Amino acid sequence: MSLTRRELIKATAAALAAGSAPAAALAASPGAANSAAPAAPAAAGGASPPPPLKLWYPRPATQWVEALPLGNGRLGAMVWGGGRTERLQLNEDTLYAGQPYDPTPPGALAALPEVRRLLFAGRYADAEALADATMMGQPRKQMPYQPLGELRLDFLEISGLDGYRRELDLDRALATTRFESGWKLQHVREAFVSAADQCLVVRLATSQPGRVRVRIGLDSDHAEASVVHDDDGLLLRGRNGDAFGIEGGLRFAARLKVLATGGTLQRRGGRIEVEGADEVLLLLAAGTSFRRYDDIGGDPEAATRTQLDAAARKPWEQLLAAHEAEHQHLFRRIAIDLGRSAPEVAALPTDERVARFTEGNDPELAALYHQFGRYLLIGCSRPGTQPANLQGIWNDLLAPPWESKYTININTEMNYWPAEANALAECVEPLERMVAELAEAGADTARRMYGAPGWLVHHNTDLWRRTAPIDGAQWGLWPTGGAWLLQHLWDRWDYGREPGYLEKVWPLFKGAAEFFAATLVEDPATGAMVTAPSLSPENRHPHGAALCAGPSMDAQLLRDLFGQCIAIAGLLGVDQELAERLATLRERLPPHRIGRAGQLQEWQQDWDMDAPEMDHRHVSHLYALHPSSQVNVRDTPGLAAAARRSLEIRGDEATGWGIGWRLNLWARLWDGEHAYKVLRMLLSPARTYPNLFDAHPPFQIDGNFGGTAGITEMLLQSWGGSVFLLPALPRAWADGSVRGLRVRGAAGVDLEWAGGQLRQARVASERGGRYRIEYRGQAVDLELAAGQAATLAWQGGALVRA
């Protein structure tokens, strides 16, 4: 039952008069009945329901990394939960600095032969210096992602904050702040960003009629921004920033509508004051003039007016219900139970649990962290939006670290590692669309820099889909970024098997393959066909440079790309001549090599043990282990042992995303205890902020997504034609269950285990197919029709079909 606003106020006042606890006084608020997490299969050994999926804190945020994130893929907000002053910091996913620009270096093509000659002559530092002078993009930086502004609420009569609690309900995507101030006057503030209605919605209420008094304003750090009154609200309009010599060309707008029940509304300066209201509803829409990477002719003021006019016709209850339905359609596909934490631990605020995670076992926090990663991906990457950047969509700085753009030598890819297995295929659409746009822009770069057909992108891109190398040759002159991005499109096919999908993406795969077929050169020392110039991302070898020919990661990426192109061409019955050429080239790529320390080599040469940074944050040469499966414990145990040795040499300590990659790698080695050790490093105050954001430091969202993917890999893996059940289950998660995970071949898997071993697994095929299910060295082959399911059990030391 939904209560009207006045009924809600009366019910709250009655509850307070009866002596109800402040935190429970508004339990009857609309939608509260749905606030519990979706039910998972009961964990073995106990029938208690899973805990609510909530982050909560007993005090307001005092810094940005304590605020709580909301997002609908396009519009983001960080809620501070202040008492006297509330702040909601705002982002819009197309608000980058600059405008369409051309950074392609004019002298690159002429310099390319000499750079290659120097590399093959062993003059690596000379080659890097020449490349740095002739082959870098102009400017050397790409455009930064920038904040929109801030919604500020000043409550003029707030003094103390008794019974304070702020929380983020992941299941409802709802941030709530509750406290008492004055004589039994309870305040409740709720906020969400609606994908259904494309706006931020904030509700302000108290337990007594006529007691909401608030001054409302919009602010922005942009130099060219202003606020004007607009009907019953405010309009923030402005222009984006200039950066690195590129003038800003985007117009942006944020339009706020203030809807008060009772009381009065007055304009004071650039603010709106509400006096004596029963309740205030705030609706905010935002946008820019961005249409696509080469078109900025949109009208954000008209678009935001249309959005707000539509939303304003709906009451709070309807807005909330539509928002929850849209969010839960995605979020509730997965339920995870890793066991019960001690009650005294589970009752602690979220930041205190993070602080204590390394001290003991808190499986409920690990499950919450896993679901938080899914929540973030839903919040920052939806069909029609921009892909998740280095900070998703949440950024408060005009000049953020690394420009908060797309770093595609690991970080952008890691953002999408959880998507397929965690039933969020729709969230990959923005990345797929970006790859198509990069193929357009990258064709020009391929022609002008390399004299080649097809397309490429180097190690970074931005809103404007720039594909030239940036930063400097030792970081930027890496040509295989597009090849890595395409792996997500292959996964989209492999997990979904959607009819017509391969026809749609084949031109992207074909174009990338044609570029490398034209630009691979023979290494005179080995006879292998190699990329040159290239590098092993961001790592310097012992010859005074990073630039080299044919680093291991490039060969691994191209082995996957060429193999996938051959497979697609065969399935579609097209481009047989290209497929045959790629098959020949694939055989001539540098092989995996084991070095003198027993390690998987990072370069063709055995340089690893002499490299300047033995503990480098990147583990690029282990791409073959994860996310690829060219190296694995079942089929290539010798190479897997070498990958393990490389991990031991590198060490577990790294940046947040670096630890996230290591977590996945140890899971792929089927070492559950070491994987759990690395997870404890990731989910600690050194690498996780109070609001569960990953601490690179500073904040980068890829660590969150790497953590979610790693937990999934510990429970279920899908590669090499098989599905592996509980391959890296640690002792800490002896009892548990997970529902809704996805595997290759378009199937879903539910798992339940107890005492550290599988009880049962249910495999449900969406489109029909054959599945090889493996557990503890045993395998069962299933052939399922579309819509058919099978249940397996572990009985008497054998995996059997139940």
mmCIF file with all atom_site columns, N, CA, C and O in Angstrom, residues 399-425:
data_model
loop_
_atom_site.group_PDB
_atom_site.id
_atom_site.type_symbol
_atom_site.label_atom_id
_atom_site.label_alt_id
_atom_site.label_comp_id
_atom_site.label_asym_id
_atom_site.label_entity_id
_atom_site.label_seq_id
_atom_site.pdbx_PDB_ins_code
_atom_site.Cartn_x
_atom_site.Cartn_y
_atom_site.Cartn_z
_atom_site.occupancy
_atom_site.B_iso_or_equiv
_atom_site.pdbx_formal_charge
_atom_site.auth_seq_id
_atom_site.auth_comp_id
_atom_site.auth_asym_id
_atom_site.auth_atom_id
_atom_site.pdbx_PDB_model_num
ATOM 1   N N  . ALA A 1 399 ? 39.863 19.183  -13.629 1.00 0.00 ? 399 ALA A N  1
ATOM 2   C CA . ALA A 1 399 ? 41.068 18.556  -14.162 1.00 0.00 ? 399 ALA A CA 1
ATOM 3   C C  . ALA A 1 399 ? 41.338 17.278  -13.367 1.00 0.00 ? 399 ALA A C  1
ATOM 4   O O  . ALA A 1 399 ? 42.220 17.236  -12.517 1.00 0.00 ? 399 ALA A O  1
ATOM 5   N N  . PRO A 1 400 ? 40.571 16.219  -13.621 1.00 0.00 ? 400 PRO A N  1
ATOM 6   C CA . PRO A 1 400 ? 40.691 14.998  -12.820 1.00 0.00 ? 400 PRO A CA 1
ATOM 7   C C  . PRO A 1 400 ? 41.958 14.218  -13.153 1.00 0.00 ? 400 PRO A C  1
ATOM 8   O O  . PRO A 1 400 ? 42.586 14.442  -14.209 1.00 0.00 ? 400 PRO A O  1
ATOM 9   N N  . PRO A 1 401 ? 42.376 13.305  -12.283 1.00 0.00 ? 401 PRO A N  1
ATOM 10  C CA . PRO A 1 401 ? 43.558 12.476  -12.566 1.00 0.00 ? 401 PRO A CA 1
ATOM 11  C C  . PRO A 1 401 ? 43.389 11.709  -13.876 1.00 0.00 ? 401 PRO A C  1
ATOM 12  O O  . PRO A 1 401 ? 42.326 11.139  -14.142 1.00 0.00 ? 401 PRO A O  1
ATOM 13  N N  . TRP A 1 402 ? 44.438 11.721  -14.693 1.00 0.00 ? 402 TRP A N  1
ATOM 14  C CA . TRP A 1 402 ? 44.437 11.031  -15.988 1.00 0.00 ? 402 TRP A CA 1
ATOM 15  C C  . TRP A 1 402 ? 43.235 11.439  -16.856 1.00 0.00 ? 402 TRP A C  1
ATOM 16  O O  . TRP A 1 402 ? 42.767 10.678  -17.688 1.00 0.00 ? 402 TRP A O  1
ATOM 17  N N  . GLU A 1 403 ? 42.752 12.644  -16.594 1.00 0.00 ? 403 GLU A N  1
ATOM 18  C CA . GLU A 1 403 ? 41.635 13.231  -17.343 1.00 0.00 ? 403 GLU A CA 1
ATOM 19  C C  . GLU A 1 403 ? 40.345 12.420  -17.223 1.00 0.00 ? 403 GLU A C  1
ATOM 20  O O  . GLU A 1 403 ? 39.367 12.712  -17.901 1.00 0.00 ? 403 GLU A O  1
ATOM 21  N N  . SER A 1 404 ? 40.321 11.393  -16.403 1.00 0.00 ? 404 SER A N  1
ATOM 22  C CA . SER A 1 404 ? 39.127 10.560  -16.206 1.00 0.00 ? 404 SER A CA 1
ATOM 23  C C  . SER A 1 404 ? 38.527 10.136  -17.544 1.00 0.00 ? 404 SER A C  1
ATOM 24  O O  . SER A 1 404 ? 37.312 10.089  -17.711 1.00 0.00 ? 404 SER A O  1
ATOM 25  N N  . LYS A 1 405 ? 39.408 9.809   -18.483 1.00 0.00 ? 405 LYS A N  1
ATOM 26  C CA . LYS A 1 405 ? 38.937 9.449   -19.822 1.00 0.00 ? 405 LYS A CA 1
ATOM 27  C C  . LYS A 1 405 ? 38.927 7.921   -19.962 1.00 0.00 ? 405 LYS A C  1
ATOM 28  O O  . LYS A 1 405 ? 38.617 7.220   -19.014 1.00 0.00 ? 405 LYS A O  1
ATOM 29  N N  . TYR A 1 406 ? 39.244 7.413   -21.147 1.00 0.00 ? 406 TYR A N  1
ATOM 30  C CA . TYR A 1 406 ? 39.237 5.977   -21.402 1.00 0.00 ? 406 TYR A CA 1
ATOM 31  C C  . TYR A 1 406 ? 40.665 5.499   -21.632 1.00 0.00 ? 406 TYR A C  1
ATOM 32  O O  . TYR A 1 406 ? 41.273 5.803   -22.662 1.00 0.00 ? 406 TYR A O  1
ATOM 33  N N  . THR A 1 407 ? 41.206 4.768   -20.683 1.00 0.00 ? 407 THR A N  1
ATOM 34  C CA . THR A 1 407 ? 42.524 4.179   -20.839 1.00 0.00 ? 407 THR A CA 1
ATOM 35  C C  . THR A 1 407 ? 42.321 2.725   -21.233 1.00 0.00 ? 407 THR A C  1
ATOM 36  O O  . THR A 1 407 ? 41.830 1.917   -20.433 1.00 0.00 ? 407 THR A O  1
ATOM 37  N N  . ILE A 1 408 ? 42.680 2.404   -22.474 1.00 0.00 ? 408 ILE A N  1
ATOM 38  C CA . ILE A 1 408 ? 42.278 1.110   -23.030 1.00 0.00 ? 408 ILE A CA 1
ATOM 39  C C  . ILE A 1 408 ? 43.431 0.121   -23.122 1.00 0.00 ? 408 ILE A C  1
ATOM 40  O O  . ILE A 1 408 ? 43.370 -0.841  -23.898 1.00 0.00 ? 408 ILE A O  1
ATOM 41  N N  . ASN A 1 409 ? 44.472 0.326   -22.295 1.00 0.00 ? 409 ASN A N  1
ATOM 42  C CA . ASN A 1 409 ? 45.467 -0.732  -22.180 1.00 0.00 ? 409 ASN A CA 1
ATOM 43  C C  . ASN A 1 409 ? 45.205 -1.619  -20.965 1.00 0.00 ? 409 ASN A C  1
ATOM 44  O O  . ASN A 1 409 ? 46.002 -2.494  -20.655 1.00 0.00 ? 409 ASN A O  1
ATOM 45  N N  . ILE A 1 410 ? 44.056 -1.411  -20.294 1.00 0.00 ? 410 ILE A N  1
ATOM 46  C CA . ILE A 1 410 ? 43.535 -2.310  -19.262 1.00 0.00 ? 410 ILE A CA 1
ATOM 47  C C  . ILE A 1 410 ? 42.267 -1.742  -18.644 1.00 0.00 ? 410 ILE A C  1
ATOM 48  O O  . ILE A 1 410 ? 41.285 -2.444  -18.443 1.00 0.00 ? 410 ILE A O  1
ATOM 49  N N  . ASN A 1 411 ? 42.248 -0.443  -18.331 1.00 0.00 ? 411 ASN A N  1
ATOM 50  C CA . ASN A 1 411 ? 41.228 0.084   -17.429 1.00 0.00 ? 411 ASN A CA 1
ATOM 51  C C  . ASN A 1 411 ? 39.830 0.055   -18.023 1.00 0.00 ? 411 ASN A C  1
ATOM 52  O O  . ASN A 1 411 ? 38.872 -0.340  -17.347 1.00 0.00 ? 411 ASN A O  1
ATOM 53  N N  . THR A 1 412 ? 39.668 0.477   -19.267 1.00 0.00 ? 412 THR A N  1
ATOM 54  C CA . THR A 1 412 ? 38.341 0.437   -19.874 1.00 0.00 ? 412 THR A CA 1
ATOM 55  C C  . THR A 1 412 ? 37.844 -0.991  -19.992 1.00 0.00 ? 412 THR A C  1
ATOM 56  O O  . THR A 1 412 ? 36.668 -1.291  -19.723 1.00 0.00 ? 412 THR A O  1
ATOM 57  N N  . GLU A 1 413 ? 38.728 -1.896  -20.385 1.00 0.00 ? 413 GLU A N  1
ATOM 58  C CA . GLU A 1 413 ? 38.325 -3.305  -20.495 1.00 0.00 ? 413 GLU A CA 1
ATOM 59  C C  . GLU A 1 413 ? 37.914 -3.863  -19.142 1.00 0.00 ? 413 GLU A C  1
ATOM 60  O O  . GLU A 1 413 ? 36.908 -4.582  -19.034 1.00 0.00 ? 413 GLU A O  1
ATOM 61  N N  . MET A 1 414 ? 38.676 -3.558  -18.095 1.00 0.00 ? 414 MET A N  1
ATOM 62  C CA . MET A 1 414 ? 38.346 -4.071  -16.769 1.00 0.00 ? 414 MET A CA 1
ATOM 63  C C  . MET A 1 414 ? 36.978 -3.581  -16.313 1.00 0.00 ? 414 MET A C  1
ATOM 64  O O  . MET A 1 414 ? 36.255 -4.297  -15.609 1.00 0.00 ? 414 MET A O  1
ATOM 65  N N  . ASN A 1 415 ? 36.596 -2.372  -16.736 1.00 0.00 ? 415 ASN A N  1
ATOM 66  C CA . ASN A 1 415 ? 35.271 -1.871  -16.377 1.00 0.00 ? 415 ASN A CA 1
ATOM 67  C C  . ASN A 1 415 ? 34.167 -2.835  -16.801 1.00 0.00 ? 415 ASN A C  1
ATOM 68  O O  . ASN A 1 415 ? 33.104 -2.883  -16.166 1.00 0.00 ? 415 ASN A O  1
ATOM 69  N N  . TYR A 1 416 ? 34.411 -3.575  -17.870 1.00 0.00 ? 416 TYR A N  1
ATOM 70  C CA . TYR A 1 416 ? 33.357 -4.435  -18.414 1.00 0.00 ? 416 TYR A CA 1
ATOM 71  C C  . TYR A 1 416 ? 33.601 -5.920  -18.161 1.00 0.00 ? 416 TYR A C  1
ATOM 72  O O  . TYR A 1 416 ? 32.826 -6.756  -18.626 1.00 0.00 ? 416 TYR A O  1
ATOM 73  N N  . TRP A 1 417 ? 34.628 -6.263  -17.408 1.00 0.00 ? 417 TRP A N  1
ATOM 74  C CA . TRP A 1 417 ? 34.834 -7.667  -17.064 1.00 0.00 ? 417 TRP A CA 1
ATOM 75  C C  . TRP A 1 417 ? 33.640 -8.304  -16.356 1.00 0.00 ? 417 TRP A C  1
ATOM 76  O O  . TRP A 1 417 ? 33.318 -9.459  -16.597 1.00 0.00 ? 417 TRP A O  1
ATOM 77  N N  . PRO A 1 418 ? 32.937 -7.600  -15.472 1.00 0.00 ? 418 PRO A N  1
ATOM 78  C CA . PRO A 1 418 ? 31.822 -8.279  -14.782 1.00 0.00 ? 418 PRO A CA 1
ATOM 79  C C  . PRO A 1 418 ? 30.564 -8.417  -15.624 1.00 0.00 ? 418 PRO A C  1
ATOM 80  O O  . PRO A 1 418 ? 29.652 -9.149  -15.225 1.00 0.00 ? 418 PRO A O  1
ATOM 81  N N  . ALA A 1 419 ? 30.471 -7.749  -16.750 1.00 0.00 ? 419 ALA A N  1
ATOM 82  C CA . ALA A 1 419 ? 29.177 -7.569  -17.405 1.00 0.00 ? 419 ALA A CA 1
ATOM 83  C C  . ALA A 1 419 ? 28.530 -8.873  -17.832 1.00 0.00 ? 419 ALA A C  1
ATOM 84  O O  . ALA A 1 419 ? 27.390 -9.184  -17.437 1.00 0.00 ? 419 ALA A O  1
ATOM 85  N N  . GLU A 1 420 ? 29.208 -9.665  -18.645 1.00 0.00 ? 420 GLU A N  1
ATOM 86  C CA . GLU A 1 420 ? 28.553 -10.839 -19.233 1.00 0.00 ? 420 GLU A CA 1
ATOM 87  C C  . GLU A 1 420 ? 28.224 -11.887 -18.187 1.00 0.00 ? 420 GLU A C  1
ATOM 88  O O  . GLU A 1 420 ? 27.089 -12.367 -18.105 1.00 0.00 ? 420 GLU A O  1
ATOM 89  N N  . ALA A 1 421 ? 29.189 -12.274 -17.376 1.00 0.00 ? 421 ALA A N  1
ATOM 90  C CA . ALA A 1 421 ? 28.949 -13.333 -16.392 1.00 0.00 ? 421 ALA A CA 1
ATOM 91  C C  . ALA A 1 421 ? 27.947 -12.915 -15.332 1.00 0.00 ? 421 ALA A C  1
ATOM 92  O O  . ALA A 1 421 ? 27.271 -13.773 -14.741 1.00 0.00 ? 421 ALA A O  1
ATOM 93  N N  . ASN A 1 422 ? 27.814 -11.606 -15.119 1.00 0.00 ? 422 ASN A N  1
ATOM 94  C CA . ASN A 1 422 ? 26.904 -11.115 -14.090 1.00 0.00 ? 422 ASN A CA 1
ATOM 95  C C  . ASN A 1 422 ? 25.597 -10.561 -14.661 1.00 0.00 ? 422 ASN A C  1
ATOM 96  O O  . ASN A 1 422 ? 24.953 -9.711  -14.055 1.00 0.00 ? 422 ASN A O  1
ATOM 97  N N  . ALA A 1 423 ? 25.217 -11.071 -15.830 1.00 0.00 ? 423 ALA A N  1
ATOM 98  C CA . ALA A 1 423 ? 23.887 -10.838 -16.393 1.00 0.00 ? 423 ALA A CA 1
ATOM 99  C C  . ALA A 1 423 ? 23.592 -9.366  -16.662 1.00 0.00 ? 423 ALA A C  1
ATOM 100 O O  . ALA A 1 423 ? 22.479 -8.906  -16.471 1.00 0.00 ? 423 ALA A O  1
ATOM 101 N N  . LEU A 1 424 ? 24.608 -8.625  -17.103 1.00 0.00 ? 424 LEU A N  1
ATOM 102 C CA . LEU A 1 424 ? 24.426 -7.210  -17.428 1.00 0.00 ? 424 LEU A CA 1
ATOM 103 C C  . LEU A 1 424 ? 24.863 -6.938  -18.870 1.00 0.00 ? 424 LEU A C  1
ATOM 104 O O  . LEU A 1 424 ? 25.585 -5.975  -19.157 1.00 0.00 ? 424 LEU A O  1
ATOM 105 N N  . ALA A 1 425 ? 24.411 -7.779  -19.773 1.00 0.00 ? 425 ALA A N  1
ATOM 106 C CA . ALA A 1 425 ? 24.816 -7.654  -21.171 1.00 0.00 ? 425 ALA A CA 1
ATOM 107 C C  . ALA A 1 425 ? 24.430 -6.304  -21.751 1.00 0.00 ? 425 ALA A C  1
ATOM 108 O O  . ALA A 1 425 ? 25.169 -5.728  -22.563 1.00 0.00 ? 425 ALA A O  1
#
